[in-house]
Coordinates of C-alpha atoms in Angstrom, one line a residue:
X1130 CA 28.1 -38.8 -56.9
X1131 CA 28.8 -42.1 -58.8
X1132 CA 30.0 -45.3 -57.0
X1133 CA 30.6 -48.9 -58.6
X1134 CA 30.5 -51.3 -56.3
X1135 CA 30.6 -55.3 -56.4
X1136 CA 32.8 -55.6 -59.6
X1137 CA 33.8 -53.8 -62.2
X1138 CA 30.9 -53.7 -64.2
X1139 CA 30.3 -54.5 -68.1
X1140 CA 32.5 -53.1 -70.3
X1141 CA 30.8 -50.1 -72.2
X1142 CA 28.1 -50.7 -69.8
X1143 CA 26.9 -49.5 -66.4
X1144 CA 30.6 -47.9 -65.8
X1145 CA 30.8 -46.5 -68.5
X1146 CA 26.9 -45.1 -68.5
X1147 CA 27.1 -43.4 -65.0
X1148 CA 28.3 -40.4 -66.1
X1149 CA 25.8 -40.2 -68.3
X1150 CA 23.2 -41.3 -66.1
X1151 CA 24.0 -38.5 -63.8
X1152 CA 24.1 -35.5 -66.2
X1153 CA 20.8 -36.6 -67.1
X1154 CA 19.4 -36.6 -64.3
X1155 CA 20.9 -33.4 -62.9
X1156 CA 19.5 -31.7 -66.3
X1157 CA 15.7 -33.3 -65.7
X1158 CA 15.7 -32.3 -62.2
X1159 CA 16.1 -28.4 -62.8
X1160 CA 13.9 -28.6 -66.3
X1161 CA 11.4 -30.0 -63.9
X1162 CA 12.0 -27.8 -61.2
X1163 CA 12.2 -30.6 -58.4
X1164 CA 13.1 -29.7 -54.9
X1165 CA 15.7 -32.0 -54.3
X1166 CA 15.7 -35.7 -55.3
X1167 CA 18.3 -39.1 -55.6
X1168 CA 18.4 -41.6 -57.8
X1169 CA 20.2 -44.9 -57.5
X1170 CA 20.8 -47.4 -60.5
X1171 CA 22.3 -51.4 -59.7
X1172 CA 22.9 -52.9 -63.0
X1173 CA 25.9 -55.2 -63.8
X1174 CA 27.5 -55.3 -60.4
X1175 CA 27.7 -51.7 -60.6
X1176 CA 25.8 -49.3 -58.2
X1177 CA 25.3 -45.5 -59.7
X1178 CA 24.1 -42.7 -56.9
X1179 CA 22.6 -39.5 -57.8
X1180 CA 21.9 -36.7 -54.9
X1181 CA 21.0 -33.2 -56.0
X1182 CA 19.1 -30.4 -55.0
X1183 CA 18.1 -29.1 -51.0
X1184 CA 16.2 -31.4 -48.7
X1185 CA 14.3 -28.4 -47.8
X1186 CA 13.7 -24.3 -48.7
X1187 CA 13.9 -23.7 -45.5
X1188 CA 17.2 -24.0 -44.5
X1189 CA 18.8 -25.0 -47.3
X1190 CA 20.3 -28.2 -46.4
X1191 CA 21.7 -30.1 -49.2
X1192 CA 20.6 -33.4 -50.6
X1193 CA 23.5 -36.4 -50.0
X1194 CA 22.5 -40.1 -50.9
X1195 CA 22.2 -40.5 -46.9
X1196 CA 19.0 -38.2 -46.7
X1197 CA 15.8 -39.9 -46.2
X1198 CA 12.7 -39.4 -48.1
X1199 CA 9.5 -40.4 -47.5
X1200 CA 8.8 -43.8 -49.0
X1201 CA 5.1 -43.7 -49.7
X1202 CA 3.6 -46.9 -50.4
X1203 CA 7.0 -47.8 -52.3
X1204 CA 6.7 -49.1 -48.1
X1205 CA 4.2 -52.2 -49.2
X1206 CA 7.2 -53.9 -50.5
X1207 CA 9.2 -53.7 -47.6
X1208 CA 6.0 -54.6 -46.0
X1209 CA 5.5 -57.2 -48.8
X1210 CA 9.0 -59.1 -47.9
X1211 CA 8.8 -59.2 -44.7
X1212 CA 5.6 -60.8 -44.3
X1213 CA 7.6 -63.1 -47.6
X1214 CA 10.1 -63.7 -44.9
X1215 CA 7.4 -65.3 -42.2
X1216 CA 5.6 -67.6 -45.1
X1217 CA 9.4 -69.1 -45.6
X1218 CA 9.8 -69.3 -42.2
X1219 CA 5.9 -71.5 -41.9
X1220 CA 5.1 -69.0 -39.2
X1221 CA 2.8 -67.9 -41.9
X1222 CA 0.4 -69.5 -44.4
X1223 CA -0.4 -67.2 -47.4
X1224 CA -3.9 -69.0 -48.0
X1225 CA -5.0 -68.7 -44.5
X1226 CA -7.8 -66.8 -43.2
X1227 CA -7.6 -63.6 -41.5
X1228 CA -9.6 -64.8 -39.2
X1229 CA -7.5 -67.6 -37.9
X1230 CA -4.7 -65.1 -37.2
X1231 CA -6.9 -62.0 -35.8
X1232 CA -9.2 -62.7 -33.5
X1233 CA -11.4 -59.8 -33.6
X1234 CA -12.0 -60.6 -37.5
X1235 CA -13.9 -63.4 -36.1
X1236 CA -17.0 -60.8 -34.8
X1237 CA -16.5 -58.5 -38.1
X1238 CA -19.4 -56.9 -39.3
X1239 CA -18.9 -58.0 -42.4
X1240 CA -18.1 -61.4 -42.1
X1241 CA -16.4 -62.1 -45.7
X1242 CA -13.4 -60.2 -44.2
X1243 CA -12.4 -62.8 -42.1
X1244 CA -12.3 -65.3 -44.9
X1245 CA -10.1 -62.9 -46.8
X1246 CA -6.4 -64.1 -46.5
X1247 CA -2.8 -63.1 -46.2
X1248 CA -2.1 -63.4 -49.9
X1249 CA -5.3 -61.6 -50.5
X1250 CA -4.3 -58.8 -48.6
X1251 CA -0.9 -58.7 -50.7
X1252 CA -2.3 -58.6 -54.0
X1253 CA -5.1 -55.8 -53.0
X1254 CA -7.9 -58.4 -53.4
X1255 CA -9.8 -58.8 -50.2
X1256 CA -12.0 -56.3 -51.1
X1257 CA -10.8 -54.3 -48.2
X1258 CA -11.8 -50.3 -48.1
X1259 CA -8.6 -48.2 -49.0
X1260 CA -8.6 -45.9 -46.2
X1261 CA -10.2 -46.5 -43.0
X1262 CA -8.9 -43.7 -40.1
X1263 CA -7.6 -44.5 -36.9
X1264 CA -6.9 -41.4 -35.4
X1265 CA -6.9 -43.0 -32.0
X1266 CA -3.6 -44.9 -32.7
X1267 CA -0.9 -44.1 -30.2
X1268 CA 1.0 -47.1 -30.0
X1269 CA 3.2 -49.3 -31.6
X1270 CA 0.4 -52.0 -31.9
X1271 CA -1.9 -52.9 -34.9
X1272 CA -4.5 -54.8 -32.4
X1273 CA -7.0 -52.1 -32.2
X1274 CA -7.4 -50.7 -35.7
X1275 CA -7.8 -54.7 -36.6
X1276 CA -11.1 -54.0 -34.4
X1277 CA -12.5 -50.9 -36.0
X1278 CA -12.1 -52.7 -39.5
X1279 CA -13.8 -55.2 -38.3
X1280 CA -16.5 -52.6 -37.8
X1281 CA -16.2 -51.5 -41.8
X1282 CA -18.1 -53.1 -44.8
X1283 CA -16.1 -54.8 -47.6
X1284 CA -16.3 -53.2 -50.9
X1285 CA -17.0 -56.9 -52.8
X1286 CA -16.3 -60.4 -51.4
X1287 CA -12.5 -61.6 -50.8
X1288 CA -10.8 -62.7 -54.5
X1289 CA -13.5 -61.1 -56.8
X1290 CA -11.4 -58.0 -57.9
X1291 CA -8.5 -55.4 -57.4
X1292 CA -9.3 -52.8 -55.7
X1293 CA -5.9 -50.8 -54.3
X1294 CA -6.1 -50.6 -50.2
X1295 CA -3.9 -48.9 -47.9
X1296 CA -6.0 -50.6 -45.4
X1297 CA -4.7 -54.0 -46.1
X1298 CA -1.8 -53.4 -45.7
X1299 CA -1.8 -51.9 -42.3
X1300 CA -4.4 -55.1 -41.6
X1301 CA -0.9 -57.2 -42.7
X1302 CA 0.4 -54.8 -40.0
X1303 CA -1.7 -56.8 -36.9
X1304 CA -0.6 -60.0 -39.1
X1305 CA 3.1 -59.5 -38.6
X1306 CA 1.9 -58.8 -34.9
X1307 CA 0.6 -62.4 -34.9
X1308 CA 3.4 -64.0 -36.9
X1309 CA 6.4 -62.9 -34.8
X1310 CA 5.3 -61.6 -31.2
X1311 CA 6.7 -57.7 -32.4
X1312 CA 5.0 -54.8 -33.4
X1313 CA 5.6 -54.0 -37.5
X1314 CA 8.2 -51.2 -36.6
X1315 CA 10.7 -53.6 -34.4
X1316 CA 9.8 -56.5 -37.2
X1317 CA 10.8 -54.2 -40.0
X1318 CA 14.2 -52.8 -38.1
X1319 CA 15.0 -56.7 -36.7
X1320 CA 14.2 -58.8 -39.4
X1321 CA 14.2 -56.9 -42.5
X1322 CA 16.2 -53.3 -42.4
X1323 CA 19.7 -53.8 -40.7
X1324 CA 19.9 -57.7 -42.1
X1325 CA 19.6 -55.6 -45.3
X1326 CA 22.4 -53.3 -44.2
X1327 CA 19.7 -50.4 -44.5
X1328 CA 19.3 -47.9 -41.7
X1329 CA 15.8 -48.1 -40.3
X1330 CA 14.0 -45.0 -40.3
X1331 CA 9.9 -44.4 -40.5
X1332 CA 7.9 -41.1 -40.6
X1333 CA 6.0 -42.0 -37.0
X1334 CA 7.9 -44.1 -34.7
X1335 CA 5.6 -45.0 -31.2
X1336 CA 7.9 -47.3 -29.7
X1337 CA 9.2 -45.9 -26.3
X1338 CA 12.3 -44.2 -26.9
X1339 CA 12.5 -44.1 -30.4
X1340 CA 12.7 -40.8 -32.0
X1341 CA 10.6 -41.2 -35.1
X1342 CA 13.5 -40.3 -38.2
X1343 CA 16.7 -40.6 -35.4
X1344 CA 19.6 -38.9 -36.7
X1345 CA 19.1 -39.4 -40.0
X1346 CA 17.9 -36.3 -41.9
X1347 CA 15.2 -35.8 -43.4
X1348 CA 13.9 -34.1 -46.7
X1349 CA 11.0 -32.4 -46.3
X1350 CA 7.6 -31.9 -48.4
X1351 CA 7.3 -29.2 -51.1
X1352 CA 4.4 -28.4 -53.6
X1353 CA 5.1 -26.7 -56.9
X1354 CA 2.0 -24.9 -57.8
X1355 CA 1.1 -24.0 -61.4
X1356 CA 2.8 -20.9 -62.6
X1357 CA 5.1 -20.6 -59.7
X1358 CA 8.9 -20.6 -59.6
X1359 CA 9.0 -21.1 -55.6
X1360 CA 8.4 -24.0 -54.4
X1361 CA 6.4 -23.9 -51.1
X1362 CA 7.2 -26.3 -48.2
X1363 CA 3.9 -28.6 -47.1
X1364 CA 3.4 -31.8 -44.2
X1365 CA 4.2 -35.1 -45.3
X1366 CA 0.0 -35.8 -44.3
X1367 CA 0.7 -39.8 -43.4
X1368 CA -0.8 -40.8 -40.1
X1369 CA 0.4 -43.2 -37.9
X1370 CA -2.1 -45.6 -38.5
X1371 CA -0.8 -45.8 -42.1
X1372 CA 2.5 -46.8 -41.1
X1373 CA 2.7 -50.3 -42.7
X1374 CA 1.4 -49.0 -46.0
X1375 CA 3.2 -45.5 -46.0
X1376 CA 5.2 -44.9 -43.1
X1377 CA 9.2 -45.7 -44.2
X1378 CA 12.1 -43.6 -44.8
X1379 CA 14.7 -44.0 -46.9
X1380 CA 17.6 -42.9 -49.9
X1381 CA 17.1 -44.4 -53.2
X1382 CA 20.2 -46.7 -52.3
X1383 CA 18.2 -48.5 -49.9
X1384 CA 15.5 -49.2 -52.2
X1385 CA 17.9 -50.8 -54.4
X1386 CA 19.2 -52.8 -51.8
X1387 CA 15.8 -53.7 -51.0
X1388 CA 15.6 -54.7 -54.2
X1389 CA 18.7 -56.8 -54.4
X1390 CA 17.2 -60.3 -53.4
X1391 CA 14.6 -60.3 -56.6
X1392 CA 17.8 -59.9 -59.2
X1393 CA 19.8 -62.6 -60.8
X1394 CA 23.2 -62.4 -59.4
X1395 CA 21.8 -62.3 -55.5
X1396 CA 24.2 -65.2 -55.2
X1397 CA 26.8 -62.6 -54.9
X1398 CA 24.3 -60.5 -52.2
X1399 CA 25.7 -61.8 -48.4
X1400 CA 22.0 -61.1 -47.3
X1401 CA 20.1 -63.5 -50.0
X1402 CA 18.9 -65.9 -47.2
X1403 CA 16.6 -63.2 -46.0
X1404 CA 14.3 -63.9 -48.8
X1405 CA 14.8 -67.3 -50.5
X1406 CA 14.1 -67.7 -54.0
X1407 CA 10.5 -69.1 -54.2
X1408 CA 8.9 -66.0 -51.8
X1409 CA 10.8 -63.7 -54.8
X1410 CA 8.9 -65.8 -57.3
X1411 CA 6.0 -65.7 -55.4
X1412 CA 6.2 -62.1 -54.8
X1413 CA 6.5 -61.8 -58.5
X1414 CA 3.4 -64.0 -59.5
X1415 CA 0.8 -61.9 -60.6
X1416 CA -2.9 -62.4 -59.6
X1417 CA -5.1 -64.0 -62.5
X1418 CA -8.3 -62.2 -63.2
X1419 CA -7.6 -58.9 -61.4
X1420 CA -7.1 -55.8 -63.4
X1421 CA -5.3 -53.0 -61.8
X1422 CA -6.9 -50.6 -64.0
X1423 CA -4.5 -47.3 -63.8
X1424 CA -1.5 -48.7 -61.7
X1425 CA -0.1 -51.6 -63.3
X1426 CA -0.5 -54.7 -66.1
X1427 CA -0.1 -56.6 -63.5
X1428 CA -0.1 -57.3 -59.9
X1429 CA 1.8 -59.7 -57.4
X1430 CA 2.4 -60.2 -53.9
X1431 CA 3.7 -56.5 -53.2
X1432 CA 5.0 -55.8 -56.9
X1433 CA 2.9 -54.4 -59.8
X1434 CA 4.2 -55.7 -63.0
X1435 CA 5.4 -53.4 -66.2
X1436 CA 5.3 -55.1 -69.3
X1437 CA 4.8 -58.4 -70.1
X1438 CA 7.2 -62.3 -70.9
X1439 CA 10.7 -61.7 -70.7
X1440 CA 11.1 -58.1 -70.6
X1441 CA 8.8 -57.5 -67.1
X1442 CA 9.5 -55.0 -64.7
X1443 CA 8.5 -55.0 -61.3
X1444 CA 8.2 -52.4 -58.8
X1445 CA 6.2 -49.9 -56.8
X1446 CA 5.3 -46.1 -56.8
X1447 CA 4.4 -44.1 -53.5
X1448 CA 3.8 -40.4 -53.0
X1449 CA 2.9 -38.5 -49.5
X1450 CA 2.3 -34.7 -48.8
X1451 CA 5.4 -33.2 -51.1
X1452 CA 7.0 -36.4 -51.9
X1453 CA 7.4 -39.1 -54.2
X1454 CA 9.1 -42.2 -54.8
X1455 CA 9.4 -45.0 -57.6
X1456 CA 11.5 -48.4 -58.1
X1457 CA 11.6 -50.6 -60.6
X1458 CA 13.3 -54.2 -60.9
X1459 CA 14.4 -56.6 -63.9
X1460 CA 15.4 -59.9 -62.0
X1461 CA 16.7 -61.5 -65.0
X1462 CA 18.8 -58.5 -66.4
X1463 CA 20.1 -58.0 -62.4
X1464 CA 18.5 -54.0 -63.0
X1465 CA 17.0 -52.0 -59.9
X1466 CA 16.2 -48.1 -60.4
X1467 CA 15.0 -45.9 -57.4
X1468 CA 13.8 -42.7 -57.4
X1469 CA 13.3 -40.0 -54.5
X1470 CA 11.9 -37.0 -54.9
X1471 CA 10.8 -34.4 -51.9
X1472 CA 8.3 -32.4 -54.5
X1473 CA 4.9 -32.7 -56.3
X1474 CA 7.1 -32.1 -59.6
X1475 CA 8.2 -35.8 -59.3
X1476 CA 6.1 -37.6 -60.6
X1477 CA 6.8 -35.1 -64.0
X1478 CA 10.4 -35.9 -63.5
X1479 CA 9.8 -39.7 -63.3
X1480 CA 8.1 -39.8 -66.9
X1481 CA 10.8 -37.6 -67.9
X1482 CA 13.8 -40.2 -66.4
X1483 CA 11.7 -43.4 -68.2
X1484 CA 11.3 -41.3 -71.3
X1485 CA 15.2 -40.6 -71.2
X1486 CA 17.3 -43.0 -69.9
X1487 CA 17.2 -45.1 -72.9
X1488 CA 20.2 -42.9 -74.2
X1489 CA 22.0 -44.2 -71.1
X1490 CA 21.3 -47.8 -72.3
X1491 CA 18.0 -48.3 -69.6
X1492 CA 14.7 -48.9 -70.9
X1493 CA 13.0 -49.1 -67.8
X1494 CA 9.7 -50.3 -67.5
X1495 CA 6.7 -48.0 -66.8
X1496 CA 2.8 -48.6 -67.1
X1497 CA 1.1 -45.4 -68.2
X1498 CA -2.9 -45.0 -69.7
X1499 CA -2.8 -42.8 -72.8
X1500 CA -4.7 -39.8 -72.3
X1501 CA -7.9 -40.2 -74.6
X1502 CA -7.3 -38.3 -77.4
X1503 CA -10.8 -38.6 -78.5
X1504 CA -13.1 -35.0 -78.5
X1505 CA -14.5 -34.3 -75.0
X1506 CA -18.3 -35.8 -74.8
X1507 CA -20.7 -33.2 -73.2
X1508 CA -20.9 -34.0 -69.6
X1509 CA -23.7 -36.4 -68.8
X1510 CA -25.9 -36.0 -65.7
X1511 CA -25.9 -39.8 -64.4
X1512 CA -22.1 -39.3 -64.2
X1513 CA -22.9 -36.9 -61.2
X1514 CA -22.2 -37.9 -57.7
X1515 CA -20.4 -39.3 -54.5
X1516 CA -18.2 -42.0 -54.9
X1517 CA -17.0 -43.9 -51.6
X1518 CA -14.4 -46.0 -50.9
X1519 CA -14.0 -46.5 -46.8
X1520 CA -13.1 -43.2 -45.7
X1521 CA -12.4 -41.6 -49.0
X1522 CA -15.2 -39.7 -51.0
X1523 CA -14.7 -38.2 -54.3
X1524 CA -17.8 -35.8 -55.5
X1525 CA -18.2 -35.5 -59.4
X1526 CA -20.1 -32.1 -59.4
X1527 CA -21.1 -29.6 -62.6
X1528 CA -18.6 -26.5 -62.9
X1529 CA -20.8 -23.2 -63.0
X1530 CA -19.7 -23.1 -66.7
X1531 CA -20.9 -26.3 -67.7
X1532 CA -18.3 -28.5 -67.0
X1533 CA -17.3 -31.2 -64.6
X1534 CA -15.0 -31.3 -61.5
X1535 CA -13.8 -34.6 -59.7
X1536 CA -13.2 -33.2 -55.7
X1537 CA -12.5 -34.1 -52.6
X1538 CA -12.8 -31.8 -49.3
X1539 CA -10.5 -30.3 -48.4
X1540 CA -8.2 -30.8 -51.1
X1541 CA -7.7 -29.2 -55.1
X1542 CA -10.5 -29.3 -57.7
X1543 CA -9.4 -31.7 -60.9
X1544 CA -11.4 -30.2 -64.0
X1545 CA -13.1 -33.6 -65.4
X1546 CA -13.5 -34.3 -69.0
X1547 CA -14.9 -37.6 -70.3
X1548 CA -14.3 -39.2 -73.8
X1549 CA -15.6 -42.7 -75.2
X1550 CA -15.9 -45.5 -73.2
X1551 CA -17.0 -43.7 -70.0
X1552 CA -13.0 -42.6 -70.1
X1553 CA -12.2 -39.3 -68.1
X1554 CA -9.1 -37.1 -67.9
X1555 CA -8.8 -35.1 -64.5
X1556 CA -6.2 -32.2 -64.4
X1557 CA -5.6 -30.3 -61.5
X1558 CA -6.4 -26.8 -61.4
X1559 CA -3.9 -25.4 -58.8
X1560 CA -0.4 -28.0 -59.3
X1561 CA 1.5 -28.8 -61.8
X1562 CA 0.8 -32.0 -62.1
X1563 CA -0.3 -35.2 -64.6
X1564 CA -3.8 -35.8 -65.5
X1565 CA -5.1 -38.6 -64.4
X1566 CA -6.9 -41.2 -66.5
X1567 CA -10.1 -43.0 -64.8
X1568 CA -12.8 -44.3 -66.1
X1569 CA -16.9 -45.0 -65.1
X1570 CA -18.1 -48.6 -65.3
X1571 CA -21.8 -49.0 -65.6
X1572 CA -23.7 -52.3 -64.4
X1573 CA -24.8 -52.9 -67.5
X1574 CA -23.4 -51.7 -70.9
X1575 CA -26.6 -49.6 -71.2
X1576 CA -27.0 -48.9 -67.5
X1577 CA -26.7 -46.9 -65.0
X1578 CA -23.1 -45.9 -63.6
X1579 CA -22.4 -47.6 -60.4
X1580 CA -18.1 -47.5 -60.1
X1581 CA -15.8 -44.9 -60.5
X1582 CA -12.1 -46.4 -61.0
X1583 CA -9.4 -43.8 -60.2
X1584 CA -5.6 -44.4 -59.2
X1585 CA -6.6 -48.5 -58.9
X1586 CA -9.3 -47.7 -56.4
X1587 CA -13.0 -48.9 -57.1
X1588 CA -15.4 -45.8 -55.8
X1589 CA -18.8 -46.9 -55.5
X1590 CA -21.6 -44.8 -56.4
X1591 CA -24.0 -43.5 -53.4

């Protein structure tokens, strides 16, 4: 399905590429064996929608630009805006301390987390753990788990580093609390969603008489396991303590509609007083000193950044249990690209799309380490360990044959090989699915290993 909307578009341009657009898509989606998927492209006035596939094996139900699909983190930039939308307002001030705004930050054990602040929290540099559970959340409130992270220990003091945290994100949760008197979900529907014209719907919805997803359907999760032609249906996995930094649901349309106030022509978008045109900015400023080693070459206020001067991207990626989602943004070329996919083959078919769509006149903006393509060094014992990060532990143990695996209970092996540099390459054993580039940083050149840095997350060493 192909829609122009908003004008009639450039000629030989995004009218004329939306055909194009969609037979390559269609062809990358059964080369890569995805589940069912959308993707929606705004460029030149012109809107391009993409739905194939079957939101889920089991019943067969067929994918329209309507279905919703787990967002993933790709939520942090709704979350991102919205808070935007309380700094324009003054009933936020990005600089201020957490503590000022949560009171039981005040009585933290770690008191460098109260000093942390809003913007901190944005950019993933309060040092905040990336997942703390909160299986006791049953309510549409972000009060209490502001309490038990209060109980937590920072990873490093408040503006040292990046470290990626789901965490603080859902702490932004309790601040939209404080900001506007509503719990994130109402927040999110009131202020943000239907001002945008976007149908609210979120994985987990508490509030009384809500119904979680509504009426709007939903695709479900599927894994694609090495090997296998069937694709085998699996939970989304995203608690409702995660909400604020997972929990939305949504068509690639309404990312792109999301995406609308960051482009050029949002003079012609009815809705570009939600976000005025210094929060964009601000959302698109990236944080000095603060490497997001493996996401990004760059990070904002709820945007990573792809590439560099005039020809910078910005977006997000998310994934949950089955499902992925990507969306990229080139303000000054009025570009948005949005991606759903409801399988663990996405993430394939993304690469694939970047790789691609330059034939359709898109070079899209992706960040992506190079797989070392130095010889695998023999694996070295003060490499061997638990890494922790809150809640999360990765183990780096010695295979029976010699080698190395990077696990985590309860979920897939990843063989490990390392290269120069303290580089490694983890490839999973049981999906079909990318390696991963990490890499070990030692305290001192000649020292002992102390970090493990994997996905943008610092794992220290036990």
């Amino acid at each position: 399905m192909e829609s122009a909307v908003g004008g009639a578009g450039v000629p030989g341009g995004p009218a004329a590429g939306s055909a194009g657009i969609a037979a390559l898509f269609e062809e990358l989606v059964r080369e890569h064996r995805v589940t069912g998927a959308q993707l929606a492209v705004y460029r030149g006035g012109a809107l391009t929608e993409c739905a194939t596939g079957v939101a889920s094996v089991r019943t067969g139900e067929p994918v329209t630009p309507r279905t919703g699909f787990p967002f993933g983190s790709v939520t942090k930039f709704l979350t991102a805006e919205l808070v935007m939308q309380f700094v324009s307002d003054g009933d936020l001030d990005l600089d201020e301390p957490l503590a000022g705004l949560l009171p039981d930050l005040k009585r933290a054990a770690d008191p460098t987390l109260g000093t942390a602040t809003v913007r901190q929290l944005l950019s993933h540099t309060a040092g905040v753990a990336d997942s703390i559970e909160y299986s006791e959340m049953r309510g549409p409130s972000y009060r209490r788990f502001a309490g038990v992270c209060a109980q937590a220990p920072n990873l490093f003091p408040p503006g040292l580093a990046f470290s990626y945290s789901n965490t603080g994100y859902c702490l932004l949760g309790a601040v939209v609390e404080a900001a506007s008197g509503m719990d994130w979900w109402t927040a999110m529907d009131s202020c943000l969603l239907r001002p945008l014209g976007i149908e609210p719907a979120f994985l987990h919805d508490p509030r009384p008489g809500q119904g979680g997803v509504g009426a709007r359907p939903v695709a479900e999760g599927h894994a694609l396991r090495a090997g296998s032609e069937v694709a085998e249906r699996v939970d989304h996995m995203t608690s409702l303590s995660l909400a604020a930094a997972g929990g939305l649901v949504g068509s690639a349309t309404d990312l792109v509609t999301a995406a609308r106030p960051h482009l050029a022509d949002r003079e012609g978008f009815a809705q570009r007083q939600l976000l005025p045109e210094d929060a964009v900015r601000q959302m698109r400023t990236c944080v000095p000193d603060a490497e997001p080693f493996g996401l990004a070459d760059g990070w904002g206020l709820g945007l990573m950044r792809h590439r560099d001067g005039d020809d910078a991207w910005y977006g997000h990626d998310g994934a949950v249990g089955g499902a992925t989602c990507n969306l990229r943004i080139h303000p000054g070329r009025s570009l948005a690209v949005a991606l759903t996919t409801n399988s663990t083959a996405g993430p394939r078919l993304w690469e694939a799309l970047v790789a691609r769509l330059p034939e359709t006149g898109l070079d899209v903006g992706h960040y992506a380490l190079p797989v070392p393509d130095s010889a695998p060094t023999a694996p070295l014992a003060d490499h061997l360990g638990t890494y922790a990060n809150g809640d999360l532990e990765l183990m780096v143990v010695r295979d029976p044959s010699g080698g190395l695996f990077l696990t985590r209970e309860s979920y897939s092996d990843y063989h490990l090989s390392l290269h120069e540099d303290d580089l490694f390459v983890a490839r999973d054993r049981e999906h079909d699915s990318l390696p991963i580039v990490g890499r070990f940083v030692r305290e001192r050149p000649d020292g002992p290993v102390v970090l493990l840095q994997y996905g943008g997350r610092a794992m220290q060493r036990l």
